[in-house]
Structures are given as structure tokens and as C-alpha cells.
Amino acid sequence: MNNFQSYQKQRAKLVEKNLSKYIKKIKNAPKILTDSMDYSLQAGGKRVRPILLMATAEAFGKKATDVLPAACAVEMLHTYSLIHDDLPSMDNDDLRRGRPTNHKVFGEDLSLLAGDALLTYVFEVFAQNGNVKNIGAQNTLTALANFANCAGAAGMVGGQVADVYAEGMGTQEAHSTRADKIRKHSKLLADKSLRYFMLPPYTAETTPETILNYIHANKTGALIRGSVETGALLAGAKGSDLKHIKTYANNIGLVFQIVDDILDVTASAKQLGKSNSDKANGKLTFVSLYGLEGSRKHAQLLIANAQKALAKLKNVKKKNLWPLYEMAEFFKTRTY
Amino acid sequence: MNNFQSYQKQRAKLVEKNLSKYIKKIKNAPKILTDSMDYSLQAGGKRVRPILLMATAEAFGKKATDVLPAACAVEMLHTYSLIHDDLPSMDNDDLRRGRPTNHKVFGEDLSLLAGDALLTYVFEVFAQNGNVKNIGAQNTLTALANFANCAGAAGMVGGQVADVYAEGMGTQEAHSTRADKIRKHSKLLADKSLRYFMLPPYTAETTPETILNYIHANKTGALIRGSVETGALLAGAKGSDLKHIKTYANNIGLVFQIVDDILDVTASAKQLGKSNSDKANGKLTFVSLYGLEGSRKHAQLLIANAQKALAKLKNVKKKNLWPLYEMAEFFKTRTY
């Protein structure tokens, strides 16, 4: 195990220990509800988002434990999004990380509510970062508002909506099914073009590429970006430092979804712990648009951009920067 | 129109105007998503929660506009809960306030995501209250954490879970259906008693009454309580004042759900703008347990307690207290 692997392992353990603590702290809730929340939180995963958040805060001179409430909150938000994404009305997945999905165990109604409860708890836990003396109320509030923006309609959820409507772009059959659904909605709305359903700058220039970039920048990217930005804002990063760490965050965020698309084609269901559902669903993905090699090349370029941005940071603890470089390298190896 | 009615109307208008503004402020989101969020926000309703929040802040010497971000946030939270509550996997309702429910217009997948986006936006908007000079970051963060607690697993969502599982308590048939479902879950969980699914202090003493009180205190009550407490905390209420306003909030919160149960029996579907679904679903309600007269009596008692608590407040603007008294009176008239 190299240095970065032990860094990841140690930080992941810290997060997991505290996720359990936070669930145990919920008093006055039905036991089946907290069990359902806990079931998905303890399902494993690489804890990439909280690790990125802590690594960024450390780069800006704070301790990992200074930002632990926000780090746990970010992982809770990721987990709620998986629970809702797996629901029958969404991806209808039976497996997640090799285990039955939340609704397969607890039922659809309870999974919906467990997701809602987790999403609400995200902000209660995040707010507790204001009690950490090294961080304070003002930085916490700024970071919280920015994170909510990344996670909401203008970020992750917006990306999910575009993704839902992009399902029809990959195969003709899937396209017809989705178009029928849109026409059904359109009876009650006005009759609007497909672009209306997709993304904000629905101009004549909107192409599959712009749609794909929107989905990538938001569906998965926004939360990766949000995690890095949260670490920086909690630590009080400002000016050009904030600008450069945002460039890092954006590039890392985009690459994350590209790697997901690549792995969906190259990895087996067993390796992924879920079914390779993108192709079956006829989804518009980076690989369906640019091919495997084109996707890899683009990912390499983004990773290089991310690392260049790191080199421009000024008011940072230089010796704490390496995990951010390593995280980019980690993504590079994941493309094969 | 009396004074209180014009007060309510003016405050409701203020909230509605700003709800629209906040939706328009969302850049970079698919238009269909913000349309779906807006559809339910603009569906009317009495805006009781933001009015209570503003009235409480005014009682403690702030202006209604000082707490407008939080007031809008509270109404958004209420709206997301209605969207998710109406979904096919929950109450499966076709009508809400006399109009087709959100998923009937936008489809189940988009309604789930619109609810998620609203719930996330709640906290982004709430956090903006920290920029109001009269309120500040510290009070906003304290109020936000408390409100999230009221809205989550230990509050509203906890109450909804208990309510889902209480559906079986009213009729034998509904009970058998629910018990079958629980047994199905239990294959994957351990085999646990019904109490496991219901509420926290699942002791031998747990009775239909304790279950009902938990549901009432949380499903609807927690958000009413949370709105009052938010107004007080944003205004910096402390010590015995905070204690007494919490007593007011608790009593008002409880009475709100009792009135809902009463109206479900006495009002027509047209008056309610939705179907009277409680009896059909075999739900455990205050009326099914104590009858119509017993429920009314209990509501009167709680209203009196709420008004007594108001009389004990010290560091308040006495001339701004009347809307809180009137709100209690308003609930009283709603019981008939």
C-alpha cells in the first residue's frame, strides 16, 4: 500500500466512524428509518468526496478533523442521491455496491423517506461545522450555501433531470419511448421542443455535445466540485487561490463522470457492484459520443489542467498538497 | 376582512412574490425542473408556516423582511413534502389544492427530483438570511440547524414514517396488508415487532395513543413548531423567552394536525381541494381514536395553553404579539 492509499484508507475510516456516530445521535426517530439511512451509509464506497474535502482544507492549512462535520454531510448527500437514483421510478436498480438496493430491503415508501431524511440531515450536520473554532459561523454559512447550490437544481439534481431526458438519445427505440412520455406531459404543459426538457441554454446551437457536457458537469461533477470548494471555503480560501482551486475542482469533477462512463463499458458488473445499465438504457455517454480512446484522451487533458491549477496556489501548505495531486493521478489509473 | 385577515393576506403576498423571485434566480437548471418546482410553489395554500415565522420574529422586535429568506425556505420545505407525499409510492394522490398533483403533470421521475431540488434549495435560501445585517451568520446557522432537525428524521420525516406504518391501525383489512408488507421486509431485516417500525421508545407501554401523539407531534406539528422556533432563533430569543415561545410552538403544532384530522371528516373534498383519504386508507387519526367532540375539546385545551405561554414572554414588542394570539384563534375556528 503506497502513501496515498494509506491516506485514503485512514481518512475513509475517520469518515465512516463519524457517519455511524451521527446516525446514533438522532434521537426521537423511528428505528426502521435510521436503520434504513445507516444501511446505505455503511454500504462502502471509496468516500472520494469527503476525502477531497478534507484534503483541500488541509492544503489550506486546516486539520482534517476541523472539517469533519461537512465531510460527513457531503457523503450523506451522495448517499441520498444513490438511494433516490435506484428507486423504481428512476433507474430501478436491484443492486448497489454488490448488495440489494435500499428499496429492495426497506420498501419504496421508506426509501423515499430515508433519502429525504438524509438530505435534511446533511444540512443539520454541516451547520455543526460552525461550532469548530478554527472555522466559525461565517465560513460555514458561505460554504453551506455554495454546497447546496452544487447539489441542487443548478447542479447535481439539474444534471440528473437532463440525464433522465437524455436517455432517449443513444438508441432510436429508447428515444421513441422517451418522446412518447414527453408528448404525454406536453398535453398538460405547452407543446415544447425536446430542448425544453434538457438544459438551460436551449438555443438552436444545442447539440448532443452541449447536452453531454451539461450532464457531466452537473450529474456527478457538481458534487465532486462542491466537495473541493467546500474544503476551500471552510478554510477561508480567497481571491486567486479560490479561483485556481475551483479550476482544479471543475476539471476533477468532469473527469470523474468520464471515468464512470468508461468503466461502465470496460468493467464487469462484478467489478462495479452494479449492472452496466448505460448501454441497455440507450444513454448518451461520453463513450457513445467519442469512443473509448477519445474519452480517455479527454480525461488525460482535464487531469493535466487540474494539476496545473494546483501549481498556481499561493497561500497553501505546500507539503499538504500532494493528496490533491495524487487524487488526480488516481483518476488517471481508473481510466484503464 | 378583519385585521388578522389583512395581516395574513399581506404577509402571504410578500412570501409568494419572493418565492417566484427565488425560482427565477436559479440559473443553469433545466427549464422543466424549475417549472415543476414553481408549479407546486404557486399552487396556493394559506402560507401558515412563513406567516408564523415572520409573526414570531416581529414579536421579538425584527421586521418581517428581516427573515424573508428563511420564511420562503420554510414554505419551500412544506411544498417539497407535499410533492413527495403525493407520489404513487406514498399516498398516490391525483389532486392537491384542486389541481393535478405534481407527478400527474410532470411524471413520477421528475417530481421526485423536483422535490429533491426544492429540499436542497431550502437550505441555500435559508443561508442567505445570514447576509441580513439585523440577523447575522451565527443566529442564522443556529436557526438553520434547529429547523433541519424539525424537518428531518427526528421531526417531520420521522412522523411520516410512523404515519406510513400506522395506516394499518384503523381497519383490520388495512392492518393485514401492512403486516404482510412488514413481514416481507422482515425476511431481509431481523424478524421484529410492529413497534420496531413505528417510533422510538418502542417499549411494552407503547399504545395507539403514544403512536398517535408521536405522529401528531412530528408529521405536521414539527414544521409548525419549527417555523415558530426559527422566527425566535433568528431574532436571537434566549432563556425563558425561548422556553415559552417553544411551548406556544409545541401546542400550536399539535393542534394543527388535530384540526386536519377533524376537517378530513367534516369538510367535503371540494372544500379541502383533495380527497378525504384518511378513512379510506384506514388511518389511525385523532378522530378515529377520540371521536369528533373529544378531538375538538383537546384542541381547545392546547390553544389555551399556547396563549398562556405567550402571556409569559418578556423581551418582546407587546404591540407585535397580537398575530400570534390571532393565529391560535384562527385554529379554533377551523375546528368547526
XYZ file of C-alpha atoms in Angstrom:
672
model
C 0.000 0.000 0.000
C 1.543 3.338 -1.050
C 1.285 6.631 0.858
C -1.815 7.809 -0.948
C -3.591 4.519 -0.419
C -2.943 4.697 3.336
C -4.019 8.368 3.324
C -7.288 7.385 1.631
C -7.829 4.452 3.946
C -7.192 6.469 7.089
C -9.481 9.325 6.006
C -12.211 6.921 4.841
C -12.126 5.204 8.240
C -12.422 8.556 10.019
C -15.490 9.430 7.940
C -17.120 6.028 8.402
C -16.650 6.120 12.168
C -18.265 9.534 12.328
C -21.119 8.664 9.955
C -22.118 5.956 12.429
C -21.826 8.413 15.309
C -24.040 10.938 13.551
C -26.748 8.328 12.897
C -26.636 7.219 16.548
C -27.072 10.864 17.590
C -30.546 11.006 16.000
C -32.973 10.717 18.875
C -36.756 10.571 18.546
C -36.814 8.838 15.133
C -38.428 5.504 14.208
C -35.714 2.832 14.398
C -36.559 1.475 10.938
C -35.847 4.911 9.462
C -32.387 5.340 10.992
C -31.641 1.682 10.113
C -32.543 2.420 6.505
C -30.331 5.543 6.433
C -27.490 3.597 8.060
C -27.861 0.645 5.658
C -26.887 2.797 2.686
C -24.297 4.910 4.516
C -22.458 1.744 5.580
C -22.561 0.199 2.107
C -18.941 1.132 1.491
C -17.707 3.073 -1.498
C -14.437 4.944 -1.799
C -15.560 8.040 0.177
C -13.931 10.142 -2.575
C -15.989 13.275 -1.822
C -15.218 13.677 1.899
C -11.576 12.762 1.245
C -11.328 15.516 -1.393
C -12.997 17.949 1.008
C -10.591 17.156 3.831
C -7.535 17.130 1.537
C -8.457 20.603 0.244
C -8.972 22.008 3.740
C -5.616 20.516 4.753
C -3.951 22.112 1.722
C -5.257 25.450 3.016
C -3.775 24.815 6.456
C -6.680 23.302 8.432
C -6.818 19.884 10.072
C -8.955 17.084 8.611
C -10.902 16.973 11.876
C -11.707 20.706 11.580
C -13.994 19.931 8.631
C -15.309 16.545 9.715
C -18.979 17.622 10.059
C -19.030 18.953 6.477
C -17.098 15.906 5.207
C -19.716 13.566 6.696
C -22.509 15.785 5.347
C -21.113 15.531 1.800
C -21.018 11.733 1.995
C -24.626 11.726 3.308
C -25.699 13.838 0.363
C -24.019 11.446 -2.083
C -25.756 8.528 -0.342
C -29.258 10.064 -0.504
C -28.741 10.658 -4.243
C -27.911 6.970 -4.757
C -30.987 5.838 -2.782
C -33.322 8.031 -4.859
C -31.500 7.207 -8.116
C -32.056 3.473 -7.570
C -35.835 3.843 -6.991
C -38.211 2.099 -9.449
C -39.369 5.437 -10.890
C -35.727 6.303 -11.682
C -33.092 3.672 -12.630
C -34.953 0.786 -10.946
C -31.744 -0.897 -9.837
C -31.716 -4.012 -7.648
C -28.035 -3.940 -6.752
C -25.701 -1.260 -5.434
C -22.130 -1.997 -4.413
C -22.949 -5.702 -4.535
C -25.844 -5.501 -2.058
C -29.628 -5.193 -2.549
C -30.579 -1.543 -3.060
C -32.277 0.306 -0.206
C -35.830 -0.061 -1.551
C -35.333 -3.790 -2.110
C -34.774 -4.128 1.627
C -36.957 -1.416 3.159
C -39.670 -0.860 0.547
C -40.170 2.018 -1.857
C -42.018 4.372 0.515
C -39.443 4.062 3.261
C -36.507 4.505 0.847
C -38.008 7.707 -0.471
C -38.317 8.959 3.124
C -34.856 7.694 4.137
C -33.409 9.698 1.238
C -35.376 12.777 2.304
C -34.251 12.357 5.913
C -30.609 12.007 4.865
C -30.776 15.074 2.623
C -32.265 17.073 5.501
C -29.708 15.741 7.986
C -26.919 16.820 5.583
C -27.549 20.444 6.475
C -28.062 19.899 10.205
C -24.690 18.142 10.335
C -22.991 20.649 8.003
C -24.160 23.541 10.206
C -22.330 21.975 13.159
C -19.062 22.897 11.448
C -19.824 26.422 12.669
C -19.042 25.257 16.213
C -15.452 24.385 15.230
C -13.361 27.304 16.440
C -10.899 27.117 13.515
C -13.767 27.503 11.020
C -16.532 29.655 12.525
C -20.108 30.573 11.583
C -19.441 32.867 8.615
C -17.215 30.455 6.649
C -19.598 27.609 7.431
C -22.628 29.523 6.169
C -20.829 30.580 2.957
C -19.658 27.016 2.321
C -23.100 25.571 3.114
C -24.890 27.861 0.638
C -22.325 27.087 -2.079
C -22.587 23.359 -1.436
C -26.405 23.445 -1.578
C -26.089 25.214 -4.930
C -23.797 22.461 -6.248
C -26.194 19.766 -5.009
C -29.466 21.299 -6.243
C -31.365 22.359 -9.368
C -28.383 24.282 -10.755
C -26.032 21.391 -10.020
C -26.450 17.685 -9.287
C -30.256 17.473 -9.475
C -30.261 19.555 -12.668
C -27.768 17.096 -14.144
C -29.978 14.173 -13.120
C -33.000 15.739 -14.821
C -31.035 16.287 -18.050
C -29.739 12.726 -17.765
C -33.263 11.331 -17.402
C -34.306 13.121 -20.582
C -31.066 12.205 -22.384
C -31.811 8.514 -22.027
C -33.504 8.603 -25.389
C -30.549 9.990 -27.312
C -28.491 6.774 -27.501
C -30.800 4.376 -29.362
C -33.750 5.021 -31.637
C -36.008 2.765 -29.590
C -35.240 4.461 -26.288
C -35.690 7.801 -27.989
C -39.215 6.935 -29.148
C -40.231 5.741 -25.692
C -38.988 8.925 -24.058
C -40.532 11.100 -26.771
C -43.921 9.459 -26.121
C -43.579 10.284 -22.456
C -42.645 13.880 -23.202
C -45.644 14.255 -25.519
C -47.879 12.929 -22.746
C -46.541 15.599 -20.377
C -46.844 18.163 -23.123
C -50.607 17.815 -23.196
C -50.647 19.448 -19.803
C -47.717 21.773 -20.389
C -47.410 23.640 -23.634
C -46.069 21.721 -26.606
C -42.383 22.362 -26.277
C -39.319 21.004 -28.033
C -37.029 18.386 -26.565
C -34.557 21.107 -25.613
C -37.063 22.487 -23.108
C -36.705 19.321 -21.117
C -32.965 19.153 -21.272
C -30.928 22.082 -20.101
C -30.856 25.840 -19.682
C -29.381 27.481 -22.768
C -31.844 25.711 -25.080
C -30.765 27.596 -28.201
C -30.645 26.478 -31.815
C -26.996 25.601 -31.205
C -27.801 22.986 -28.585
C -26.132 19.756 -29.728
C -25.631 16.306 -28.179
C -22.176 17.571 -27.142
C -23.510 20.556 -25.184
C -26.120 18.318 -23.563
C -23.480 15.773 -22.627
C -21.180 18.444 -21.215
C -24.038 19.782 -19.091
C -24.847 16.329 -17.750
C -21.201 15.616 -16.982
C -20.524 18.955 -15.373
C -23.548 18.506 -13.125
C -24.830 14.983 -12.522
C -21.637 13.660 -10.948
C -19.250 16.566 -11.445
C -21.100 19.133 -9.339
C -20.735 17.134 -6.145
C -17.028 16.446 -6.709
C -16.558 20.134 -7.482
C -18.732 21.047 -4.466
C -16.635 18.892 -2.140
C -13.382 20.594 -3.141
C -14.958 24.060 -2.967
C -16.427 23.285 0.469
C -12.996 22.389 1.813
C -11.570 25.631 0.408
C -14.413 27.881 1.640
C -14.438 26.376 5.135
C -10.690 27.058 5.296
C -11.318 30.658 4.211
C -9.626 30.480 0.781
C -9.904 33.768 -1.137
C -9.049 35.630 -4.369
C -6.831 33.895 -6.917
C -6.415 30.858 -4.652
C -10.177 30.331 -4.681
C -10.166 30.751 -8.468
C -7.413 28.174 -9.018
C -8.837 25.608 -6.626
C -12.173 25.992 -8.462
C -10.380 25.227 -11.751
C -8.946 22.116 -10.127
C -12.415 21.229 -8.824
C -14.109 21.702 -12.203
C -11.607 19.557 -14.079
C -11.605 16.815 -11.465
C -15.403 16.887 -11.410
C -15.710 16.472 -15.176
C -13.181 13.704 -15.336
C -14.981 11.734 -12.656
C -18.069 11.182 -14.812
C -15.978 10.378 -17.903
C -14.206 7.672 -15.903
C -17.622 6.368 -14.809
C -18.723 6.160 -18.445
C -15.508 4.367 -19.437
C -15.794 1.864 -16.575
C -19.422 1.204 -17.496
C -18.128 -0.195 -20.814
C -14.831 -1.799 -19.752
C -15.507 -3.164 -16.260
C -17.651 -6.179 -15.477
C -20.826 -5.911 -13.401
C -18.998 -7.713 -10.625
C -16.202 -5.126 -10.571
C -18.751 -2.299 -10.485
C -21.013 -3.943 -7.908
C -23.975 -2.972 -10.100
C -25.270 -3.769 -13.567
C -23.802 -1.983 -16.617
C -27.051 -0.193 -17.271
C -25.988 2.737 -19.503
C -25.853 0.820 -22.792
C -29.033 -1.114 -22.007
C -30.817 2.165 -21.260
C -29.546 3.714 -24.503
C -27.957 6.559 -22.591
C -25.968 9.366 -24.109
C -22.487 8.902 -22.609
C -19.033 10.201 -23.335
C -18.078 6.810 -24.733
C -21.141 6.595 -27.014
C -20.208 10.008 -28.422
C -16.376 9.999 -28.575
C -15.443 6.340 -28.287
C -13.205 4.754 -25.666
C -9.915 6.254 -26.841
C -11.325 9.732 -27.398
C -12.815 9.669 -23.900
C -9.525 8.620 -22.345
C -7.630 11.348 -24.168
C -10.068 13.982 -22.965
C -9.813 12.722 -19.388
C -5.984 12.956 -19.522
C -6.242 16.553 -20.697
C -8.585 17.501 -17.844
C -6.324 15.826 -15.288
C -3.325 17.806 -16.594
C -5.364 21.036 -16.328
C -6.308 20.186 -12.745
C -2.699 19.621 -11.742
C -1.575 22.837 -13.460
C -4.128 24.780 -11.396
C -2.737 23.282 -8.172
C 0.736 24.602 -9.060
C -0.642 28.160 -9.074
C -1.945 28.144 -5.480
C -0.173 30.631 -3.184
C -1.421 30.731 0.409
C -1.283 26.995 0.935
C 0.716 24.499 2.958
C 2.870 23.145 0.091
C 3.615 19.935 1.979
C -0.124 19.228 2.257
C -0.803 19.496 -1.482
C 0.278 16.015 -2.515
C -3.024 14.196 -1.869
C -4.757 16.558 -4.320
C -2.137 15.712 -6.994
C -2.453 12.036 -6.142
C -6.233 12.153 -6.404
C -5.858 13.340 -9.993
C -3.373 10.521 -10.684
C -5.818 8.085 -9.104
C -8.450 9.120 -11.662
C -5.891 8.623 -14.448
C -5.286 4.998 -13.484
C -9.033 4.410 -13.203
C -9.433 5.086 -16.947
C -7.848 1.685 -17.724
C -61.867 41.444 6.162
C -60.635 41.900 9.762
C -57.134 42.998 10.833
C -55.757 39.490 11.088
C -57.110 38.537 7.694
C -55.396 41.535 6.072
C -52.215 40.756 8.021
C -52.294 37.198 6.677
C -53.072 38.346 3.153
C -50.290 40.927 3.101
C -47.690 38.519 4.500
C -48.791 35.700 2.164
C -48.400 38.040 -0.826
C -44.920 39.034 0.329
C -43.906 35.378 0.536
C -45.448 34.465 -2.815
C -43.726 37.340 -4.594
C -40.385 36.265 -3.186
C -40.922 32.559 -3.872
C -41.224 33.478 -7.561
C -38.127 35.641 -7.330
C -36.115 32.838 -5.776
C -37.140 30.389 -8.505
C -36.188 32.913 -11.197
C -32.778 33.298 -9.527
C -31.896 29.670 -10.298
C -29.572 29.816 -13.273
C -28.139 26.808 -15.069
C -31.072 24.450 -14.398
C -33.256 22.613 -16.941
C -36.361 24.731 -17.507
C -38.706 21.781 -16.947
C -37.231 21.325 -13.466
C -37.732 24.909 -12.312
C -41.204 24.854 -13.913
C -42.044 21.769 -11.882
C -40.778 23.367 -8.651
C -42.702 26.547 -9.425
C -45.905 24.663 -10.290
C -46.238 23.378 -6.731
C -44.950 26.536 -5.018
C -47.601 28.585 -6.815
C -50.413 26.171 -6.009
C -51.671 28.438 -3.251
C -52.288 27.368 0.311
C -52.545 29.565 3.368
C -48.768 30.078 3.810
C -49.320 29.439 7.540
C -45.707 28.431 8.221
C -43.903 31.506 6.826
C -46.560 33.771 8.388
C -45.950 32.169 11.801
C -42.197 32.545 11.294
C -42.480 36.245 10.421
C -45.016 36.961 13.170
C -42.691 35.408 15.759
C -39.674 37.386 14.529
C -41.805 40.550 14.633
C -42.887 39.750 18.198
C -39.185 39.662 19.105
C -38.610 43.063 17.517
C -37.437 42.244 13.969
C -39.084 43.235 10.703
C -40.899 40.678 8.552
C -38.480 41.429 5.722
C -35.500 40.643 8.005
C -36.494 36.970 7.974
C -37.866 36.704 4.441
C -35.227 34.233 3.154
C -35.996 31.795 5.991
C -39.752 32.358 5.596
C -39.562 31.412 1.903
C -37.324 28.453 2.756
C -39.893 27.100 5.215
C -42.655 27.279 2.579
C -40.372 25.501 0.087
C -39.779 22.749 2.588
C -43.518 22.326 3.149
C -44.025 22.196 -0.645
C -41.382 19.515 -1.242
C -43.023 17.376 1.452
C -46.378 17.630 -0.352
C -44.836 16.677 -3.725
C -43.195 13.570 -2.272
C -46.239 12.717 -0.142
C -48.462 12.656 -3.237
C -46.189 10.248 -5.175
C -47.611 6.838 -6.196
C -45.333 5.021 -3.731
C -46.748 7.185 -0.910
C -50.372 8.467 -0.836
C -50.806 8.201 -4.630
C -52.964 11.334 -4.765
C -54.189 12.807 -8.055
C -55.371 16.129 -6.670
C -53.789 18.753 -4.432
C -55.461 22.080 -3.721
C -57.887 21.398 -6.563
C -55.195 20.911 -9.219
C -53.472 17.792 -10.617
C -50.610 16.756 -8.352
C -47.054 17.431 -9.500
C -46.368 13.894 -10.772
C -49.638 13.871 -12.741
C -48.285 16.816 -14.725
C -44.529 16.239 -14.822
C -44.170 12.475 -14.366
C -43.017 10.491 -11.360
C -39.263 10.739 -12.004
C -39.298 14.492 -12.420
C -41.497 15.027 -9.343
C -39.114 13.046 -7.206
C -36.256 15.242 -8.481
C -38.267 18.480 -8.176
C -38.900 17.613 -4.513
C -35.199 16.878 -4.002
C -34.221 20.140 -5.703
C -36.669 22.126 -3.551
C -35.439 20.496 -0.337
C -31.847 21.335 -1.308
C -32.760 24.892 -2.299
C -34.413 25.349 1.126
C -31.017 25.492 2.772
C -29.335 27.615 0.106
C -32.101 30.202 0.526
C -32.188 29.884 4.326
C -28.425 30.518 4.489
C -28.943 33.860 2.729
C -30.593 35.116 5.903
C -27.049 35.396 7.235
C -26.493 38.344 4.885
C -29.262 40.335 6.624
C -27.447 42.701 8.958
C -30.173 42.561 11.666
C -29.820 38.773 11.867
C -26.219 37.730 11.132
C -24.393 34.462 10.467
C -24.456 32.972 13.971
C -28.228 33.283 14.535
C -28.870 32.032 11.003
C -26.701 28.948 11.492
C -28.331 28.133 14.850
C -31.810 28.560 13.375
C -30.927 26.526 10.269
C -29.649 23.565 12.287
C -32.738 23.622 14.521
C -35.059 23.842 11.535
C -33.328 20.925 9.762
C -33.814 18.918 12.948
C -37.553 19.713 12.954
C -37.836 18.755 9.265
C -35.820 15.510 9.344
C -35.725 12.014 10.821
C -36.354 13.282 14.368
C -39.214 15.515 13.174
C -41.387 15.666 10.069
C -39.895 12.733 8.142
C -39.938 10.600 11.313
C -43.628 11.430 11.685
C -44.273 10.468 8.061
C -42.588 7.100 8.547
C -44.667 6.380 11.657
C -47.754 7.508 9.739
C -46.992 5.128 6.847
C -46.778 2.254 9.290
C -49.814 3.403 11.249
C -52.028 3.093 8.189
C -52.844 -0.416 9.253
C -54.163 0.508 12.706
C -57.593 1.830 11.671
C -59.201 -1.155 9.927
C -58.445 -4.851 10.163
C -58.078 -5.150 6.385
C -55.529 -2.338 6.113
C -53.673 -3.806 9.065
C -53.300 -7.187 7.356
C -51.997 -5.578 4.153
C -49.407 -3.572 6.031
C -48.421 -6.539 8.212
C -47.789 -8.593 5.049
C -45.522 -5.871 3.762
C -43.651 -5.673 7.044
C -43.152 -9.428 7.090
C -41.724 -9.220 3.577
C -39.185 -6.641 4.753
C -38.508 -8.708 7.831
C -37.105 -11.549 5.760
C -34.173 -9.283 4.997
C -34.112 -7.495 8.322
C -34.452 -9.462 11.510
C -37.967 -10.511 12.494
C -39.027 -7.570 14.605
C -42.301 -6.496 16.169
C -44.563 -3.824 14.749
C -43.208 -1.357 17.294
C -39.805 -1.505 15.604
C -41.346 0.124 12.571
C -43.240 2.779 14.392
C -41.452 5.109 16.733
C -38.515 5.475 19.092
C -39.471 4.429 22.620
C -40.832 1.074 21.438
C -41.475 -0.228 24.943
C -44.157 -2.542 26.240
C -46.146 0.574 27.145
C -46.415 1.730 23.519
C -50.135 2.153 22.814
C -52.140 3.545 19.889
C -52.248 6.811 21.882
C -48.484 7.155 22.154
C -48.135 6.293 18.468
C -50.753 8.872 17.550
C -49.120 11.530 19.711
C -45.786 10.852 18.052
C -47.292 11.144 14.581
C -49.122 14.357 15.500
C -46.159 15.955 17.197
C -43.988 15.241 14.176
C -45.713 14.667 10.831
C -47.367 18.094 10.679
C -46.551 19.532 14.091
C -42.775 19.584 13.742
C -42.840 22.012 10.834
C -45.294 24.379 12.520
C -43.170 24.207 15.655
C -40.034 24.630 13.543
C -41.413 27.751 11.857
C -42.128 29.492 15.162
C -38.770 28.451 16.619
C -36.964 29.669 13.500
C -38.523 33.118 13.863
C -37.468 33.235 17.510
C -33.915 31.966 16.943
C -33.264 34.304 14.012
C -34.391 37.174 16.228
C -31.984 35.998 18.932
C -34.587 34.949 21.537
C -32.998 33.447 24.662
C -33.608 31.911 28.098
C -37.169 31.842 29.430
C -38.479 33.663 26.348
C -37.177 30.849 24.145
C -38.734 28.329 26.514
C -42.175 29.972 26.451
C -42.236 30.502 22.688
C -41.345 26.809 22.326
C -44.352 25.929 24.497
C -46.508 28.066 22.221
C -44.936 26.364 19.179
C -45.487 22.848 20.539
C -49.140 23.434 21.346
C -49.859 25.173 18.049
C -48.055 22.396 16.187
C -50.090 19.643 17.828
C -53.398 21.404 17.302
C -52.673 21.846 13.595
C -52.764 18.127 12.868
C -55.835 17.579 15.060
C -57.656 20.230 13.029
C -56.520 18.441 9.845
C -57.971 15.170 11.153
C -61.250 16.896 12.084
C -61.561 18.588 8.687
C -60.839 15.304 6.928
C -64.107 14.021 8.439
C -66.281 17.159 8.400
C -65.241 19.018 5.230
C -66.091 17.975 1.694
C -63.416 17.010 -0.820
C -64.208 20.224 -2.665
C -63.548 22.332 0.434
C -60.250 20.529 1.043
C -59.150 20.564 -2.600
C -58.158 16.910 -2.187
C -59.868 13.610 -1.484
C -60.740 12.637 2.115
C -58.293 9.784 2.090
C -57.706 9.075 5.794
C -60.811 6.953 6.387
C -60.403 5.129 3.072
C -56.808 4.304 3.966
C -57.840 3.047 7.425
C -55.526 5.534 9.099
C -55.108 5.993 12.813
C -56.289 9.568 13.389
C -57.258 11.670 16.377
C -60.907 11.425 15.347
C -60.794 7.633 14.932
C -59.392 7.378 18.461
C -61.225 10.092 20.460
C -64.217 10.978 18.295
C -65.117 14.394 16.909
C -66.062 16.045 20.211
C -63.115 14.629 22.147
C -60.764 15.880 19.437
C -62.279 19.367 19.493
C -62.001 19.553 23.282
C -58.366 18.555 23.195
C -57.648 21.151 20.516
C -59.264 23.893 22.647
C -57.085 22.929 25.593
C -53.906 23.113 23.509
C -54.899 26.516 22.095
C -55.447 27.850 25.627
C -52.008 26.536 26.653
C -50.431 28.246 23.653
C -51.990 31.594 24.513
C -50.988 31.272 28.178
C -47.370 30.789 27.084
C -47.494 33.981 25.011
C -48.534 35.953 28.089
C -45.290 34.929 29.818
C -42.924 36.398 27.202
C -40.751 39.262 28.489
C -38.318 40.763 25.952
C -40.892 41.203 23.236
C -42.606 44.046 21.431
C -46.012 43.724 23.157
C -47.793 45.525 20.322
C -46.490 42.927 17.839
C -47.841 39.918 19.745
C -51.423 40.010 18.513
C -50.938 37.995 15.292
C -49.625 35.064 17.351
C -52.771 35.214 19.549
C -54.915 35.541 16.453
C -53.237 32.565 14.790
C -54.307 30.423 17.759
C -57.876 31.786 17.461
C -57.779 31.022 13.741
C -57.096 27.361 14.516
C -60.004 27.383 16.974
C -62.492 28.460 14.308
C -61.080 25.859 11.905
C -62.253 23.053 14.217
C -65.868 23.681 13.120
